Short mmCIF file of C-alpha atoms in Angstrom, two decimals:
data_model
loop_
_atom_site.label_atom_id
_atom_site.label_comp_id
_atom_site.label_asym_id
_atom_site.label_seq_id
_atom_site.Cartn_x
_atom_site.Cartn_y
_atom_site.Cartn_z
CA UNK N 1 -83.14 68.49 -159.99
CA UNK N 2 -85.06 65.74 -161.76
CA UNK N 3 -87.99 63.83 -160.33
CA UNK N 4 -85.96 60.64 -160.30
CA UNK N 5 -83.19 62.35 -158.28
CA UNK N 6 -85.66 63.44 -155.59
CA UNK N 7 -87.16 59.94 -155.48
CA UNK N 8 -83.67 58.39 -155.26
CA UNK N 9 -82.78 60.58 -152.26
CA UNK N 10 -85.90 59.44 -150.39
CA UNK N 11 -85.30 55.80 -151.34
CA UNK N 12 -81.73 56.17 -150.02
CA UNK N 13 -83.15 57.62 -146.79
CA UNK N 14 -85.47 54.60 -146.41
CA UNK N 15 -82.69 52.13 -147.24
CA UNK N 16 -80.40 53.76 -144.66
CA UNK N 17 -83.14 53.21 -142.03
CA UNK N 18 -83.38 49.56 -143.10
CA UNK N 19 -79.58 49.32 -142.82
CA UNK N 20 -79.90 50.95 -139.36
CA UNK N 21 -77.04 53.21 -140.44
CA UNK N 22 -77.36 56.53 -138.60
CA UNK N 23 -74.61 58.27 -140.57
CA UNK N 24 -76.15 57.15 -143.87
CA UNK N 25 -79.57 58.45 -142.74
CA UNK N 26 -78.04 61.79 -141.71
CA UNK N 27 -76.14 61.99 -145.02
CA UNK N 28 -79.49 62.26 -146.84
CA UNK N 29 -80.57 65.19 -144.63
CA UNK N 30 -79.60 68.84 -144.95
CA UNK N 31 -77.79 70.49 -142.02
CA UNK N 32 -80.81 72.77 -141.62
CA UNK N 33 -83.39 69.98 -142.02
CA UNK N 34 -86.77 70.61 -140.40
CA UNK N 35 -88.30 67.37 -139.11
CA UNK N 36 -91.85 67.21 -137.84
CA UNK N 37 -93.74 64.25 -136.46
CA UNK N 38 -97.08 65.99 -137.07
CA UNK N 39 -98.76 67.33 -134.92
CA UNK N 40 -95.75 67.49 -132.56
CA UNK N 41 -93.65 70.65 -132.87
CA UNK N 42 -91.01 70.72 -135.60
CA UNK N 43 -87.42 69.83 -134.75
CA UNK N 44 -84.76 72.04 -136.36
CA UNK N 45 -81.35 70.95 -137.57
CA UNK N 46 -79.35 67.78 -137.93
CA UNK N 47 -78.32 67.45 -134.27
CA UNK N 48 -81.89 67.52 -132.96
CA UNK N 49 -83.04 65.17 -135.72
CA UNK N 50 -80.19 62.80 -134.85
CA UNK N 51 -81.43 62.79 -131.25
CA UNK N 52 -84.77 61.49 -132.53
CA UNK N 53 -83.27 58.85 -134.82
CA UNK N 54 -80.43 57.51 -132.67
CA UNK N 55 -82.39 55.75 -129.87
CA UNK N 56 -84.60 54.01 -132.46
CA UNK N 57 -81.57 52.68 -134.35
CA UNK N 58 -79.78 51.72 -131.14
CA UNK N 59 -82.66 49.81 -129.55
CA UNK N 60 -84.00 47.99 -132.64
CA UNK N 61 -82.60 44.77 -134.06
CA UNK N 62 -84.10 45.29 -137.52
CA UNK N 63 -86.15 47.89 -139.39
CA UNK N 64 -88.36 47.66 -142.49
CA UNK N 65 -89.70 50.72 -144.25
CA UNK N 66 -92.26 49.18 -146.60
CA UNK N 67 -93.00 51.75 -149.30
CA UNK N 68 -96.68 51.26 -150.14
CA UNK N 69 -96.63 54.26 -152.49
CA UNK N 70 -94.16 56.94 -153.54
CA UNK N 71 -94.85 59.94 -155.76
CA UNK N 72 -92.94 63.07 -156.78
CA UNK N 73 -94.77 66.36 -157.35
CA UNK N 74 -94.71 68.26 -160.66
CA UNK N 75 -91.88 70.57 -159.57
CA UNK N 76 -89.75 67.51 -158.82
CA UNK N 77 -88.79 68.76 -155.35
CA UNK N 78 -91.34 67.10 -153.08
CA UNK N 79 -91.71 63.37 -152.52
CA UNK N 80 -94.79 61.93 -150.83
CA UNK N 81 -94.79 58.45 -149.36
CA UNK N 82 -97.24 56.00 -147.85
CA UNK N 83 -95.29 53.57 -145.69
CA UNK N 84 -95.59 50.77 -143.21
CA UNK N 85 -92.59 51.24 -140.92
CA UNK N 86 -91.75 48.17 -138.84
CA UNK N 87 -89.42 48.57 -135.88
CA UNK N 88 -88.21 45.20 -134.65
CA UNK N 89 -87.24 45.23 -130.97
CA UNK N 90 -85.97 42.21 -129.08
CA UNK N 91 -89.36 42.19 -127.30
CA UNK N 92 -91.53 42.49 -130.43
CA UNK N 93 -92.40 44.49 -133.52
CA UNK N 94 -93.92 47.98 -133.63
CA UNK N 95 -95.85 48.58 -136.88
CA UNK N 96 -96.31 52.23 -137.83
CA UNK N 97 -98.77 53.05 -140.63
CA UNK N 98 -97.57 56.47 -141.77
CA UNK N 99 -97.45 58.93 -144.61
CA UNK N 100 -94.47 61.21 -145.01
CA UNK N 101 -93.54 64.22 -147.13
CA UNK N 102 -89.96 65.07 -148.06
CA UNK N 103 -88.82 68.33 -149.64
CA UNK N 104 -85.53 67.73 -151.46
CA UNK N 105 -83.08 70.48 -152.45
CA UNK N 106 -79.55 69.98 -153.82
CA UNK N 107 -80.00 66.24 -153.38
CA UNK N 108 -80.62 66.49 -149.64
CA UNK N 109 -83.82 66.44 -147.61
CA UNK N 110 -84.58 69.90 -146.21
CA UNK N 111 -88.04 69.13 -144.83
CA UNK N 112 -89.40 65.82 -143.53
CA UNK N 113 -92.90 65.55 -142.09
CA UNK N 114 -94.53 62.28 -140.99
CA UNK N 115 -98.27 61.92 -140.35
CA UNK N 116 -99.56 59.12 -138.13
CA UNK N 117 -101.85 58.39 -135.19
CA UNK N 118 -99.85 58.93 -132.00
CA UNK N 119 -102.13 57.11 -129.55
CA UNK N 120 -102.30 53.80 -131.42
CA UNK N 121 -98.55 53.88 -132.11
CA UNK N 122 -97.89 54.73 -128.45
CA UNK N 123 -99.94 51.65 -127.52
CA UNK N 124 -97.86 49.54 -129.92
CA UNK N 125 -94.64 50.76 -128.26
CA UNK N 126 -96.12 50.07 -124.85
CA UNK N 127 -97.00 46.49 -125.86
CA UNK N 128 -93.33 45.76 -126.56
CA UNK N 129 -92.22 47.67 -123.47
CA UNK N 130 -90.35 50.43 -125.33
CA UNK N 131 -90.63 54.07 -124.25
CA UNK N 132 -89.56 56.71 -126.75
CA UNK N 133 -89.56 60.35 -125.71
CA UNK N 134 -90.54 61.89 -129.01
CA UNK N 135 -91.75 59.01 -131.21
CA UNK I 1 -105.17 56.83 -167.54
CA UNK I 2 -102.76 59.75 -167.53
CA UNK I 3 -101.16 61.25 -164.45
CA UNK I 4 -103.03 64.51 -165.04
CA UNK I 5 -106.36 62.63 -165.15
CA UNK I 6 -105.71 61.02 -161.76
CA UNK I 7 -104.68 64.39 -160.32
CA UNK I 8 -107.78 66.03 -161.79
CA UNK I 9 -110.05 63.47 -160.13
CA UNK I 10 -108.50 64.16 -156.71
CA UNK I 11 -108.67 67.93 -157.28
CA UNK I 12 -112.36 67.52 -158.17
CA UNK I 13 -112.86 65.53 -154.96
CA UNK I 14 -111.26 68.34 -152.91
CA UNK I 15 -113.25 71.03 -154.74
CA UNK I 16 -116.50 69.13 -154.09
CA UNK I 17 -115.65 69.14 -150.36
CA UNK I 18 -115.04 72.90 -150.53
CA UNK I 19 -118.40 73.27 -152.33
CA UNK I 20 -119.93 71.10 -149.57
CA UNK I 21 -121.65 69.18 -152.36
CA UNK I 22 -122.21 65.60 -151.17
CA UNK I 23 -123.37 64.33 -154.55
CA UNK I 24 -120.33 65.86 -156.27
CA UNK I 25 -118.02 64.23 -153.69
CA UNK I 26 -119.70 60.85 -154.18
CA UNK I 27 -119.49 61.27 -157.97
CA UNK I 28 -115.68 61.13 -157.70
CA UNK I 29 -115.85 57.84 -155.75
CA UNK I 30 -116.33 54.33 -157.11
CA UNK I 31 -119.37 52.33 -155.93
CA UNK I 32 -116.95 49.88 -154.31
CA UNK I 33 -114.69 52.58 -152.80
CA UNK I 34 -112.71 51.55 -149.74
CA UNK I 35 -112.25 54.47 -147.33
CA UNK I 36 -109.98 54.27 -144.32
CA UNK I 37 -109.29 56.88 -141.71
CA UNK I 38 -106.07 55.11 -140.67
CA UNK I 39 -105.78 53.37 -138.20
CA UNK I 40 -109.58 53.00 -137.88
CA UNK I 41 -111.02 50.02 -139.79
CA UNK I 42 -111.75 50.51 -143.48
CA UNK I 43 -115.27 51.41 -144.59
CA UNK I 44 -116.51 49.61 -147.70
CA UNK I 45 -118.76 51.04 -150.39
CA UNK I 46 -120.39 54.31 -151.28
CA UNK I 47 -123.27 54.11 -148.77
CA UNK I 48 -120.99 53.67 -145.76
CA UNK I 49 -118.62 56.37 -147.03
CA UNK I 50 -121.59 58.70 -147.51
CA UNK I 51 -122.52 58.10 -143.85
CA UNK I 52 -119.07 59.43 -142.90
CA UNK I 53 -119.21 62.45 -145.21
CA UNK I 54 -122.82 63.59 -144.75
CA UNK I 55 -122.78 64.78 -141.11
CA UNK I 56 -119.60 66.81 -141.78
CA UNK I 57 -121.16 68.56 -144.77
CA UNK I 58 -124.46 69.08 -142.95
CA UNK I 59 -122.99 70.60 -139.79
CA UNK I 60 -120.27 72.80 -141.32
CA UNK I 61 -120.83 76.26 -142.76
CA UNK I 62 -117.66 76.22 -144.89
CA UNK I 63 -114.82 73.85 -145.72
CA UNK I 64 -111.28 74.45 -147.04
CA UNK I 65 -109.06 71.63 -148.24
CA UNK I 66 -105.72 73.39 -148.55
CA UNK I 67 -103.51 71.24 -150.77
CA UNK I 68 -99.98 71.69 -149.40
CA UNK I 69 -98.62 69.10 -151.83
CA UNK I 70 -99.98 66.72 -154.44
CA UNK I 71 -98.06 64.08 -156.37
CA UNK I 72 -98.97 61.24 -158.72
CA UNK I 73 -96.98 57.98 -158.71
CA UNK I 74 -95.14 56.63 -161.77
CA UNK I 75 -97.99 54.30 -162.76
CA UNK I 76 -100.32 57.29 -162.82
CA UNK I 77 -102.96 55.58 -160.68
CA UNK I 78 -102.14 56.76 -157.17
CA UNK I 79 -102.31 60.34 -155.92
CA UNK I 80 -100.70 61.35 -152.63
CA UNK I 81 -101.67 64.56 -150.89
CA UNK I 82 -100.55 66.64 -147.93
CA UNK I 83 -103.47 68.78 -146.83
CA UNK I 84 -104.70 71.15 -144.19
CA UNK I 85 -108.43 70.48 -144.00
CA UNK I 86 -110.40 73.23 -142.26
CA UNK I 87 -113.95 72.48 -141.16
CA UNK I 88 -115.77 75.68 -140.26
CA UNK I 89 -118.59 75.11 -137.77
CA UNK I 90 -120.84 77.89 -136.42
CA UNK I 91 -118.94 77.47 -133.11
CA UNK I 92 -115.41 77.55 -134.57
CA UNK I 93 -112.91 76.01 -136.95
CA UNK I 94 -111.42 72.50 -136.77
CA UNK I 95 -108.01 72.32 -138.49
CA UNK I 96 -106.94 68.85 -139.57
CA UNK I 97 -103.30 68.34 -140.68
CA UNK I 98 -103.56 65.22 -142.81
CA UNK I 99 -101.98 63.23 -145.60
CA UNK I 100 -104.17 61.17 -147.90
CA UNK I 101 -103.65 58.58 -150.61
CA UNK I 102 -106.12 58.05 -153.45
CA UNK I 103 -106.06 55.12 -155.89
CA UNK I 104 -107.85 56.16 -159.07
CA UNK I 105 -109.25 53.72 -161.65
CA UNK I 106 -111.48 54.57 -164.63
CA UNK I 107 -111.51 58.18 -163.44
CA UNK I 108 -113.03 57.32 -160.06
CA UNK I 109 -111.45 56.91 -156.64
CA UNK I 110 -111.42 53.23 -155.61
CA UNK I 111 -109.30 53.65 -152.46
CA UNK I 112 -109.01 56.64 -150.13
CA UNK I 113 -106.88 56.52 -147.01
CA UNK I 114 -106.26 59.49 -144.71
CA UNK I 115 -103.48 59.58 -142.10
CA UNK I 116 -103.74 61.93 -139.13
CA UNK I 117 -103.46 62.09 -135.35
CA UNK I 118 -106.84 61.15 -133.90
CA UNK I 119 -106.35 62.47 -130.36
CA UNK I 120 -105.35 66.02 -131.28
CA UNK I 121 -108.12 66.22 -133.90
CA UNK I 122 -110.61 64.85 -131.37
CA UNK I 123 -109.53 67.66 -129.02
CA UNK I 124 -110.07 70.21 -131.79
CA UNK I 125 -113.61 68.90 -132.37
CA UNK I 126 -114.27 68.99 -128.63
CA UNK I 127 -113.13 72.63 -128.44
CA UNK I 128 -115.86 73.64 -130.90
CA UNK I 129 -118.39 71.33 -129.24
CA UNK I 130 -118.82 69.00 -132.22
CA UNK I 131 -119.02 65.23 -131.73
CA UNK I 132 -118.45 63.09 -134.80
CA UNK I 133 -118.86 59.34 -134.53
CA UNK I 134 -116.17 58.30 -136.95
CA UNK I 135 -114.12 61.41 -137.71
#
């Protein structure tokens, strides 16, 4: 798989979030995807990952995933991102400064790990009155 | 500047941490470096960045910066890392799961941003009885 293929898969993942299209997001993920919102425990498989994604898509009115930086490693299988994710709720916007790593195999994401500061993001959710179990 | 040059600068930065060599760390940073432990406010300049680094180097007995992934962007000026930083204190080890972005210009780091979960890392420092003002 080429570097540009791996990058394209991650860009498609981000675009699907911006389209708030759950099926399109899931289509970029492997059935056995391992998702981790570090340092929370990893979530295994598409169904559990869908359970994380679905309430966010359902409750938001718009989403931006601003890609501040994107880079593919030498092997061409791992994509690292620096992002500013903005979740627009009817009551206000939650801004999430985050870095994420995506391991891509056969044009699907098999590992997805996001790194961010939980407490400050939790405060941002609280300010707009949104409670998310695992976000 | 080539991609491999930017990567080499960041690898030198990580090696200097592992050598616990403050001057070697600072040698990889620009005088006007902007360091941010996201979401804490950015720290401007070498002197202020040194104030962050010095107590860590002084109080540890060993440091590992395990590079889980490293990738350079298309422009060749930005290096993204996924790391497991281990700070070994006489009283125990603090493990920091972190992603970091480094903007490299003229073979020195002009921007360095780390993304991690403050609360869980704060707990890890507390467990080994270390208090760090800004870490």
